[in-house]
mmCIF file of C-alpha atoms (C1' of nucleotides) in Angstrom:
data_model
loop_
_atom_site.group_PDB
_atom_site.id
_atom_site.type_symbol
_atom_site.label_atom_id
_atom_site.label_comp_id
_atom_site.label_asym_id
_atom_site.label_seq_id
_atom_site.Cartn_x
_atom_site.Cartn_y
_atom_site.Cartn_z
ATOM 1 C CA UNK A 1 121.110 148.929 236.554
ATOM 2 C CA UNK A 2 122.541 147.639 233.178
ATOM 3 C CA UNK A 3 121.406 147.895 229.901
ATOM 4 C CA UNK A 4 118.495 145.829 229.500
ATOM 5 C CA UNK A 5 118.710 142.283 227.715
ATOM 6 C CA UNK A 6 116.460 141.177 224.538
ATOM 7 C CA UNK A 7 114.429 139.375 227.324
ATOM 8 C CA UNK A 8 114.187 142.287 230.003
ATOM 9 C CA UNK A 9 112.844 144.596 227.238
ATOM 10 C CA UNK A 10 110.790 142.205 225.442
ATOM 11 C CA UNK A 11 109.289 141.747 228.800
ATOM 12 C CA UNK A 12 108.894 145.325 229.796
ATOM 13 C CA UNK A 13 107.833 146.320 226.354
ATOM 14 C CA UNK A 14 105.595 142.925 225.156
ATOM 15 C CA UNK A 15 107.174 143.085 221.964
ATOM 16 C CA UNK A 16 107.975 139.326 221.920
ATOM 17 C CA UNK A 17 111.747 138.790 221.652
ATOM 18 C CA UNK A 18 111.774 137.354 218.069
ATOM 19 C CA UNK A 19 109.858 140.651 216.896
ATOM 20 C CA UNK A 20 112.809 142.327 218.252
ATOM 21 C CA UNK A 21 115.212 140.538 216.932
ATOM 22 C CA UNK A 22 112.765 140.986 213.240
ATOM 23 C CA UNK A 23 112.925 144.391 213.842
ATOM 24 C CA UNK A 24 116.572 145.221 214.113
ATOM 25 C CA UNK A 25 117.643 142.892 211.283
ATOM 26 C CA UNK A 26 114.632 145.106 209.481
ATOM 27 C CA UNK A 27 116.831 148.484 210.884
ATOM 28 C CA UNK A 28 113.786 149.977 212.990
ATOM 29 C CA UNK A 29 115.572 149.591 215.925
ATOM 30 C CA UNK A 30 119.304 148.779 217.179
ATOM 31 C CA UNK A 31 120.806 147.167 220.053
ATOM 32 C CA UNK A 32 124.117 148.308 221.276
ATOM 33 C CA UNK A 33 125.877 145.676 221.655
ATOM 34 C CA UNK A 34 126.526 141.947 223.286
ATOM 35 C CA UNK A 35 126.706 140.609 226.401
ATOM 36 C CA UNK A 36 127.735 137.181 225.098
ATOM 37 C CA UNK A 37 125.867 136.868 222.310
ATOM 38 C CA UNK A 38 122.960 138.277 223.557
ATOM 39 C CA UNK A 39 121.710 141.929 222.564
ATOM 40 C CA UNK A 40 121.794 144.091 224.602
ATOM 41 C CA UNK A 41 119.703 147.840 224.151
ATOM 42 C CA UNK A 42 119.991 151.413 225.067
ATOM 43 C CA UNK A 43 117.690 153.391 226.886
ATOM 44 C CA UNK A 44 116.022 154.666 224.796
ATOM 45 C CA UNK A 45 115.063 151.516 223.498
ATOM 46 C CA UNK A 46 111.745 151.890 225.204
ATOM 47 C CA UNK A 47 111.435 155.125 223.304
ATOM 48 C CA UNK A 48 111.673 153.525 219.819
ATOM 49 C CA UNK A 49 109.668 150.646 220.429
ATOM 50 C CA UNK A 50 106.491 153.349 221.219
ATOM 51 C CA UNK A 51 107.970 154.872 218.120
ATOM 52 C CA UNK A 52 107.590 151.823 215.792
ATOM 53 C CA UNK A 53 103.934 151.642 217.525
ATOM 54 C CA UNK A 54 103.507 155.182 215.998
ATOM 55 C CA UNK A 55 104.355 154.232 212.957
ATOM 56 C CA UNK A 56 102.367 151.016 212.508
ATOM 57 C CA UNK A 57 99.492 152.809 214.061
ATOM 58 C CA UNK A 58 99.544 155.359 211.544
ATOM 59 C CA UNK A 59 99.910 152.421 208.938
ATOM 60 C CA UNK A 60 103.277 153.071 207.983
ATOM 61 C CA UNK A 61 105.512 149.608 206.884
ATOM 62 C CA UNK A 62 108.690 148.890 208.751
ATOM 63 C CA UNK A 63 110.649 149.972 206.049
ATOM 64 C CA UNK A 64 108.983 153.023 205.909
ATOM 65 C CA UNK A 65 109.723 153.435 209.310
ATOM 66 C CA UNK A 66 113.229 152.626 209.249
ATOM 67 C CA UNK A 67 113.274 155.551 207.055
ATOM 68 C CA UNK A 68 111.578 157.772 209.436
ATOM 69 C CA UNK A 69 112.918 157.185 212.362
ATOM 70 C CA UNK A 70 116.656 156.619 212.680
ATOM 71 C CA UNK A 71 117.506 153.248 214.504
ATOM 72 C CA UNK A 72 118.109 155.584 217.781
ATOM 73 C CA UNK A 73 114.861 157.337 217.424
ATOM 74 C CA UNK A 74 116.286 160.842 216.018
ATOM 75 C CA UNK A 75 113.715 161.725 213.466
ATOM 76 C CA UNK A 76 115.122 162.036 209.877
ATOM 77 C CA UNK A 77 112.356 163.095 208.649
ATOM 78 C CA UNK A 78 111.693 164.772 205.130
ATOM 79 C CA UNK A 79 108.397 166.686 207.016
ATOM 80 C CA UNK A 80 106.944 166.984 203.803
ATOM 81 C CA UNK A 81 106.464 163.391 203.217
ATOM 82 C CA UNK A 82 105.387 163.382 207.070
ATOM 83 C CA UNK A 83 102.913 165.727 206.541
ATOM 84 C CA UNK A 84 101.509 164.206 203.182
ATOM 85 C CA UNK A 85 101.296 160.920 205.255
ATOM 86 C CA UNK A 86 99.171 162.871 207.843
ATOM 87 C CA UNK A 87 96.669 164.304 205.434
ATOM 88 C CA UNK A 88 96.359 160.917 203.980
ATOM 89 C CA UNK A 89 95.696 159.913 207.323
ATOM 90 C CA UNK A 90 93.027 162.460 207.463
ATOM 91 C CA UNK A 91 91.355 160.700 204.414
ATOM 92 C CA UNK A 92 91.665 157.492 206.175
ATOM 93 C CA UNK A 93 89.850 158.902 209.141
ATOM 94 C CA UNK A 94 87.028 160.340 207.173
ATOM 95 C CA UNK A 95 86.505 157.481 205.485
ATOM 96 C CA UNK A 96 86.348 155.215 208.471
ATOM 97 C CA UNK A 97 83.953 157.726 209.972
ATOM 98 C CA UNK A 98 81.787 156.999 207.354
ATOM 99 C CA UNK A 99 82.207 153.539 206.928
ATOM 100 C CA UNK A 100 81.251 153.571 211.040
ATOM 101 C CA UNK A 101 77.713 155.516 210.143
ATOM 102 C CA UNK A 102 77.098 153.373 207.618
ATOM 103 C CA UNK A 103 77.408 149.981 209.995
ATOM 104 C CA UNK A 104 75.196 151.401 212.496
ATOM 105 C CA UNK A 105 73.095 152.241 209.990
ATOM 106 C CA UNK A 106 72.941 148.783 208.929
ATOM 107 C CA UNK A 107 72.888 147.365 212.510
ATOM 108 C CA UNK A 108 69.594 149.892 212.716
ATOM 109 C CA UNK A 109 67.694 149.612 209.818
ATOM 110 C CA UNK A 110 66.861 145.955 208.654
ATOM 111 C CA UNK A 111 65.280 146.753 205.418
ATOM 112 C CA UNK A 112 66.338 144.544 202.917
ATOM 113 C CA UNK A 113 67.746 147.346 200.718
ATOM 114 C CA UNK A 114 69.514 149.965 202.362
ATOM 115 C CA UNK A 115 70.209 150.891 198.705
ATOM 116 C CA UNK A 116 67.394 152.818 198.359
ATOM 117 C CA UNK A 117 68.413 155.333 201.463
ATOM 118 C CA UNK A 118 70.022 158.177 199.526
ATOM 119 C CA UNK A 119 72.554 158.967 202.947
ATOM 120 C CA UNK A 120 73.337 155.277 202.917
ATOM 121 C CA UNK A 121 74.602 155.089 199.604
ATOM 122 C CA UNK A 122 75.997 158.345 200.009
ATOM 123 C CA UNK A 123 78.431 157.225 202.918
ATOM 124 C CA UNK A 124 78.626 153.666 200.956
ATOM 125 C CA UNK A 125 80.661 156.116 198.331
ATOM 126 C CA UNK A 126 82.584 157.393 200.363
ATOM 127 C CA UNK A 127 83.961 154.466 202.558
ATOM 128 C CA UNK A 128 84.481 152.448 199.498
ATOM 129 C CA UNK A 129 86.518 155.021 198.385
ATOM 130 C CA UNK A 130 89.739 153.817 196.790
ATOM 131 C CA UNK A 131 88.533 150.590 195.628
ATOM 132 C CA UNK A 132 85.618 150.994 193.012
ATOM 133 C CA UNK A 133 87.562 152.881 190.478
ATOM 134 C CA UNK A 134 90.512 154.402 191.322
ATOM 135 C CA UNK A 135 94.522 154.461 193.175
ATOM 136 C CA UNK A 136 95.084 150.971 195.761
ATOM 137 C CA UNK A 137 97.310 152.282 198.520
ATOM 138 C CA UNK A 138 98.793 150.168 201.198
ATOM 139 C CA UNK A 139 96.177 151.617 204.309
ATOM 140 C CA UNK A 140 94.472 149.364 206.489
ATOM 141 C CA UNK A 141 96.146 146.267 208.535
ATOM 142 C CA UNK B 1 70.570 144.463 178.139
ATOM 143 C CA UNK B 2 71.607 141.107 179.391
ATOM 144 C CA UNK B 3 73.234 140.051 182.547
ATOM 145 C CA UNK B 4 76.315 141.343 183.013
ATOM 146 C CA UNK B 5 79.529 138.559 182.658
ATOM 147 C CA UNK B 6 82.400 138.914 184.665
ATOM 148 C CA UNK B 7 84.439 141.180 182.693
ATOM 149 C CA UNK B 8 81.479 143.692 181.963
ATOM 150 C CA UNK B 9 81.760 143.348 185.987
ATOM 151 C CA UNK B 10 85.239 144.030 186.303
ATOM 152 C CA UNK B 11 85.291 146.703 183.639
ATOM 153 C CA UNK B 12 82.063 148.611 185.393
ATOM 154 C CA UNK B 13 83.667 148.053 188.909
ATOM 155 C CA UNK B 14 87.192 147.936 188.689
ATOM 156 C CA UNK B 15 87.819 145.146 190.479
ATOM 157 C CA UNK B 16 89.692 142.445 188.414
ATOM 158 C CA UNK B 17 88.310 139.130 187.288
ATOM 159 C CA UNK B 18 90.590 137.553 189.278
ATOM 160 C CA UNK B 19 89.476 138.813 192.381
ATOM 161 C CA UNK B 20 85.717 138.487 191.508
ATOM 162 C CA UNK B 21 86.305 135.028 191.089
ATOM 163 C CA UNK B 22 88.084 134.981 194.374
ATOM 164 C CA UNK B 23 85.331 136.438 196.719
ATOM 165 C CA UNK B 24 82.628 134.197 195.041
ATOM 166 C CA UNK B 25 84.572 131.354 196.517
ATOM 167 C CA UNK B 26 84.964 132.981 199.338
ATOM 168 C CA UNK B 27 80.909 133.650 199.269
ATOM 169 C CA UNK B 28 81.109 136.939 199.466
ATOM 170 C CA UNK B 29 79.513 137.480 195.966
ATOM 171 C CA UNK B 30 77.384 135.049 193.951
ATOM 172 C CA UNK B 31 76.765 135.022 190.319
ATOM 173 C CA UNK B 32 73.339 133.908 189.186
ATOM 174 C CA UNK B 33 74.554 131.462 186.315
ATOM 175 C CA UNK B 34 77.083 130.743 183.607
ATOM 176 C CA UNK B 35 76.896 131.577 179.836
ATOM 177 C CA UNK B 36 78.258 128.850 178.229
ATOM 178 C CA UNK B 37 81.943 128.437 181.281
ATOM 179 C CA UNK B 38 81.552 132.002 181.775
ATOM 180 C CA UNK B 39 80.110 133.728 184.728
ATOM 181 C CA UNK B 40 77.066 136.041 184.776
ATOM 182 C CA UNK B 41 75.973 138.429 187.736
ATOM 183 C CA UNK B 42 72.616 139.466 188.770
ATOM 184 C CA UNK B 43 72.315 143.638 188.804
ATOM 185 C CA UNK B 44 72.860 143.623 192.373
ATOM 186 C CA UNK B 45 76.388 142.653 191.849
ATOM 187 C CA UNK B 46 77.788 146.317 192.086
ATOM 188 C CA UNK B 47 75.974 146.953 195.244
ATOM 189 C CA UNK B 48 77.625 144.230 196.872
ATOM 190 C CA UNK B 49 80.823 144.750 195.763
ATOM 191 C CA UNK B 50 79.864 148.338 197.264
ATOM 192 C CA UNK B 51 79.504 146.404 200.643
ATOM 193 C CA UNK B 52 82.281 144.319 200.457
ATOM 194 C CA UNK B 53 84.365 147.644 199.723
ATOM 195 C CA UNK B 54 82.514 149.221 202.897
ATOM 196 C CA UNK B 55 83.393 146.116 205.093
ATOM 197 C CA UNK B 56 86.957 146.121 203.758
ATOM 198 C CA UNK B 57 87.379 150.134 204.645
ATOM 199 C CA UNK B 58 86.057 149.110 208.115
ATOM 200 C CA UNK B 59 89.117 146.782 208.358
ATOM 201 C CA UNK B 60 86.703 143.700 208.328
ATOM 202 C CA UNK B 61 87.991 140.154 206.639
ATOM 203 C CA UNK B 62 86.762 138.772 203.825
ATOM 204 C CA UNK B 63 85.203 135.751 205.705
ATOM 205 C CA UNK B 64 83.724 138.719 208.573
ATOM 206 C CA UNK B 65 82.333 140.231 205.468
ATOM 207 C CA UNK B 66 80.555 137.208 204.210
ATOM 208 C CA UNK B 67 79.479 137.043 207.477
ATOM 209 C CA UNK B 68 78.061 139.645 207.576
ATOM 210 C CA UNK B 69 75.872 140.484 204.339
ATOM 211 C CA UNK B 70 74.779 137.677 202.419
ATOM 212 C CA UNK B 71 76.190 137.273 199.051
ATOM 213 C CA UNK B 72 73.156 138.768 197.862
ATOM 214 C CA UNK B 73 73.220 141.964 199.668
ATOM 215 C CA UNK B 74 71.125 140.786 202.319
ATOM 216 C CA UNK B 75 72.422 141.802 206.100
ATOM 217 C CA UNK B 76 72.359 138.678 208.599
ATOM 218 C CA UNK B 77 73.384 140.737 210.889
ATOM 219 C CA UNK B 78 73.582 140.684 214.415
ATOM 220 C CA UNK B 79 73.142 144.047 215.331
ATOM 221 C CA UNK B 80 75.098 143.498 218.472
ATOM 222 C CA UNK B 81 77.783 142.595 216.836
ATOM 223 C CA UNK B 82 77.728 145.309 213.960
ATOM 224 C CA UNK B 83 77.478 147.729 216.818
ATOM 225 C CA UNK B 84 80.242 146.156 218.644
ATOM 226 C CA UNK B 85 82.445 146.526 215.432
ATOM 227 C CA UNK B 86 81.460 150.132 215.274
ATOM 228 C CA UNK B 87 82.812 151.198 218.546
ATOM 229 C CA UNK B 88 85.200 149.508 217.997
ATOM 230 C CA UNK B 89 85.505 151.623 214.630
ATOM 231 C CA UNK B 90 85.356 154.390 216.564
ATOM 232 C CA UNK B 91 88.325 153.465 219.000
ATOM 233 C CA UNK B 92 90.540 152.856 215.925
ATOM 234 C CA UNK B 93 89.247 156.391 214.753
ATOM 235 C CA UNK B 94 90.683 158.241 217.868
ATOM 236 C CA UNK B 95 93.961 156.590 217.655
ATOM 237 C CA UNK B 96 94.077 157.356 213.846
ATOM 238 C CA UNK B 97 93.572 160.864 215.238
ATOM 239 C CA UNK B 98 96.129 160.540 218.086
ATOM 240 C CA UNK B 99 98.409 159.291 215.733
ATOM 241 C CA UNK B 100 98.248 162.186 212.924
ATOM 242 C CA UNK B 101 98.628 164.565 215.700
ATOM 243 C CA UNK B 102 101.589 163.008 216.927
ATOM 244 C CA UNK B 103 103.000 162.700 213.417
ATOM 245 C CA UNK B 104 102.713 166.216 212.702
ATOM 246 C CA UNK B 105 104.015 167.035 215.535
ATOM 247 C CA UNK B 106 107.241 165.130 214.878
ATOM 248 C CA UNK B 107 106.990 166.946 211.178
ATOM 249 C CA UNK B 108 106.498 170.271 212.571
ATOM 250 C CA UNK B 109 108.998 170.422 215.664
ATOM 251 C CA UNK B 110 113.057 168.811 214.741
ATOM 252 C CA UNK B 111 113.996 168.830 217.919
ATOM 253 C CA UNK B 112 116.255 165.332 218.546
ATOM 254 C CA UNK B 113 113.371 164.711 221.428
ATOM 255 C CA UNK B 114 110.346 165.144 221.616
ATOM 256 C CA UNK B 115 110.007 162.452 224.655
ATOM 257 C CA UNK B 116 110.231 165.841 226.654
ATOM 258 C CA UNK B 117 106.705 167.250 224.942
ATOM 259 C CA UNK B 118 104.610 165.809 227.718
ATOM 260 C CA UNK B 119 101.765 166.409 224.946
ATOM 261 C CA UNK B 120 103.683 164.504 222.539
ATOM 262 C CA UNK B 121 104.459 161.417 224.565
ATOM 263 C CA UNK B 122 100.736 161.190 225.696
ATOM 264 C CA UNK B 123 99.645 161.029 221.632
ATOM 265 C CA UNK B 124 102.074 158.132 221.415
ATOM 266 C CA UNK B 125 100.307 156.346 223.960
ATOM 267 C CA UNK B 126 97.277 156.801 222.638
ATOM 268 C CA UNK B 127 98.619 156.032 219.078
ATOM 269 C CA UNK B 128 100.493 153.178 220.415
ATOM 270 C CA UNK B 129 97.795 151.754 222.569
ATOM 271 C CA UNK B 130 97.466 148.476 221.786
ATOM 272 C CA UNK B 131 100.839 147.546 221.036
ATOM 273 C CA UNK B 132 102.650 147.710 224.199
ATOM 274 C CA UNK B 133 100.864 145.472 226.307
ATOM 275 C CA UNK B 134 97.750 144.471 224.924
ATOM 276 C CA UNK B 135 95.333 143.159 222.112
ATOM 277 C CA UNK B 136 96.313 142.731 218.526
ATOM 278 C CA UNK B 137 93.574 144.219 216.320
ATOM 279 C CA UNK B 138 93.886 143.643 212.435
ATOM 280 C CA UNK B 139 92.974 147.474 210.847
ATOM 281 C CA UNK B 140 95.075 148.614 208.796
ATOM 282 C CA UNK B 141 95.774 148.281 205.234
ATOM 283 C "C1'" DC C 1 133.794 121.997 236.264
ATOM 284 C "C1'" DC C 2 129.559 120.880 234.443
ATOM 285 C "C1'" DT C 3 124.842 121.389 233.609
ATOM 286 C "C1'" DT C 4 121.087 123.992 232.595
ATOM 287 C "C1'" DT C 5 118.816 127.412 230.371
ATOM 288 C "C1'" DA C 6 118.200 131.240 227.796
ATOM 289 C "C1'" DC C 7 119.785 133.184 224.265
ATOM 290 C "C1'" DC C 8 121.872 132.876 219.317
ATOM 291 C "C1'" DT C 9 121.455 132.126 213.788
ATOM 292 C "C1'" DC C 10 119.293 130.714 209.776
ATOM 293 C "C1'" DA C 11 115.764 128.817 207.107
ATOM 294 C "C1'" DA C 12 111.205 127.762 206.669
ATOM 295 C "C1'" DG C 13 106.371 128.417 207.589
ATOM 296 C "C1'" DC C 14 101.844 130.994 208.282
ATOM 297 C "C1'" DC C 15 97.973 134.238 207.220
ATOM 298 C "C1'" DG C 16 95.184 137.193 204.290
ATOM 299 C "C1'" DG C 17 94.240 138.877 200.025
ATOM 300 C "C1'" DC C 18 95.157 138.471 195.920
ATOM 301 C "C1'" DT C 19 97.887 137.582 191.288
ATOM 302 C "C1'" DT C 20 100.008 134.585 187.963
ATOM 303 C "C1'" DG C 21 100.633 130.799 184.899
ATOM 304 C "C1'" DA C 22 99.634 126.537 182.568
ATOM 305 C "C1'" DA C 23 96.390 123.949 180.355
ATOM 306 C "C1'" DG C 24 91.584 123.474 178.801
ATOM 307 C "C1'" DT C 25 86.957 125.004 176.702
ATOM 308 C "C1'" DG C 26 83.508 127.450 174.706
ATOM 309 C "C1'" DG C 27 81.224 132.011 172.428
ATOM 310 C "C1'" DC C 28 81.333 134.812 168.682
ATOM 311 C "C1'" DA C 29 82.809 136.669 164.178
ATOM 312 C "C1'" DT C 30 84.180 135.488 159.609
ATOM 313 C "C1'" DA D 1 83.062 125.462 160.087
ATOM 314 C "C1'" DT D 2 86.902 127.410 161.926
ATOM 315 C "C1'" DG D 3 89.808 129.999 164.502
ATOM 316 C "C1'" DC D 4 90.717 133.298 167.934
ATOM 317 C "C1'" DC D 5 90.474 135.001 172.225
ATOM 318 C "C1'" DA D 6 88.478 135.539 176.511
ATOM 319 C "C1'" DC D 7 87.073 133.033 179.661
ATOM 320 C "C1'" DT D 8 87.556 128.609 182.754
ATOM 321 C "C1'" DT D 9 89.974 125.681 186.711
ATOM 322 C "C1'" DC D 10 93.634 124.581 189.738
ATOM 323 C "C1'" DA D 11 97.916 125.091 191.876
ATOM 324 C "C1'" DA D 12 101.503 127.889 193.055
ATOM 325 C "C1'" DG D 13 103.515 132.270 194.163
ATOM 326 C "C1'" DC D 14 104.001 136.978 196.422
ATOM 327 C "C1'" DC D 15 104.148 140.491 200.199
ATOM 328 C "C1'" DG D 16 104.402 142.029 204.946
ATOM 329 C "C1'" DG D 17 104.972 141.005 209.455
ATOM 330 C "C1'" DC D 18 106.014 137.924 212.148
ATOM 331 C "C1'" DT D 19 106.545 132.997 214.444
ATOM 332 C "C1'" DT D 20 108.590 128.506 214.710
ATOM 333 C "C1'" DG D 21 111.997 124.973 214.797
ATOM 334 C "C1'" DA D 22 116.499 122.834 214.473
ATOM 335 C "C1'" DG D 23 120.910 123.009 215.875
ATOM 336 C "C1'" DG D 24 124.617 125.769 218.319
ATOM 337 C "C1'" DT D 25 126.890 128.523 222.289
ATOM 338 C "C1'" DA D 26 127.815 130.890 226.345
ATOM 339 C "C1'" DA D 27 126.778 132.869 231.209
ATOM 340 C "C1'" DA D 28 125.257 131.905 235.588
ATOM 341 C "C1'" DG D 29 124.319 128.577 239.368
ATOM 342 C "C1'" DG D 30 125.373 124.350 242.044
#
DNA sequence: CCTTTACCTCAAGCCGGCTTGAAGTGGCAT
DNA sequence: ATGCCACTTCAAGCCGGCTTGAGGTAAAGG
């Protein structure tokens, strides 16, 4: 079995073959070479791709990425900047856990001023966190 | 002490003018009048820019948001859908969680693979859920 | 050998959420 | 009454992450 064409792993994958193509020019990922003049990729290919996925999951940009993750998925990683991007991760998580309570507890309750529940407003504060006052960071998308 | 105008607003809130005036087209705020060109806001302004924060850290849009509470605060909400969006929260939650995992992981451990951590390569999954092969879900910044 | 077809490059476009800049107007202090 | 300065509108621009389209080329099949 070759190495997989831009359409065989865009295919296995479902990264669409112009994200691909995005992403190496971007230095996330790398094919090794051309058959023709069409890419051709490694093995581990596959590997990277769920890497990337990672990454954006974690709401990392490409180009932080890139940075992360060397083109053939060897981790050059400064784990202290890892580890920082974990706790803020953490943050995230608590403050989506919050932000979840405090839909369901508008789904629940229909009063007309869920201001005036104390835990309400408490979890209001802390899943608006970030904006009202205070540092923007990238998070979210 | 008069109605607030939109830099007393922006000052109080932190949010700039600029975007103020951008969600009230949008209709996800209102203000109650002019003085003179200038805007004024009703007290319940900060409230709903507390909401609009909350729908924002829930990874809603803008035009979701005014959806969702009036631009006076109100919810016209259909609790099945709020509900929906929670779970949906919650899903987004667990991969955040998958995903820190499997970042620390790569922090903690330098070896050139970790595709051969079975425990590893499942949090990638998890994380990457969503990517390879299926939906496209905003979340994120 | 020739056609088809799938890839190639490069530039431009799109979306969301704002910001920025030019040009105008009105509130407030002197 | 006058001038300043902060606000106003409107259009355009920016960023990230892609997608789209025009125009070109080569590999595989008949």
């Amino acid at each position: 079995m070759r190495p997989p064409d831009i359409a065989e792993v865009a295919r296995h994958s479902g990264v669409p073959a112009s994200t691909l193509r995005y992403y190496e020019e971007k230095g996330v990922i790398e094919s090794i070479g051309r058959r023709g003049a069409r890419r051709i990729f490694g093995p581990g290919i596959y590997q990277q791709l769920a890497l990337v996925a990672l990454g954006q999951a974690g709401g990392f940009s490409l180009d932080e990425i890139a940075e992360m993750f060397a083109p053939d998925g060897r981790p050059r990683i400064e784990r202290a900047k890892v580890e920082a991007r974990a706790r803020e991760l953490e943050r995230t998580i608590r403050r989506l856990q919050a932000t979840r309570k405090a839909l369901l507890h508008v789904a629940a309750c229909p009063a007309p001023s869920h201001m005036e529940c104390p835990s309400f407003t408490r979890m209001l504060k802390i899943a608006a966190a970030g904006r009202l006052k205070s540092e923007r960071r990238s998070r979210g998308r």
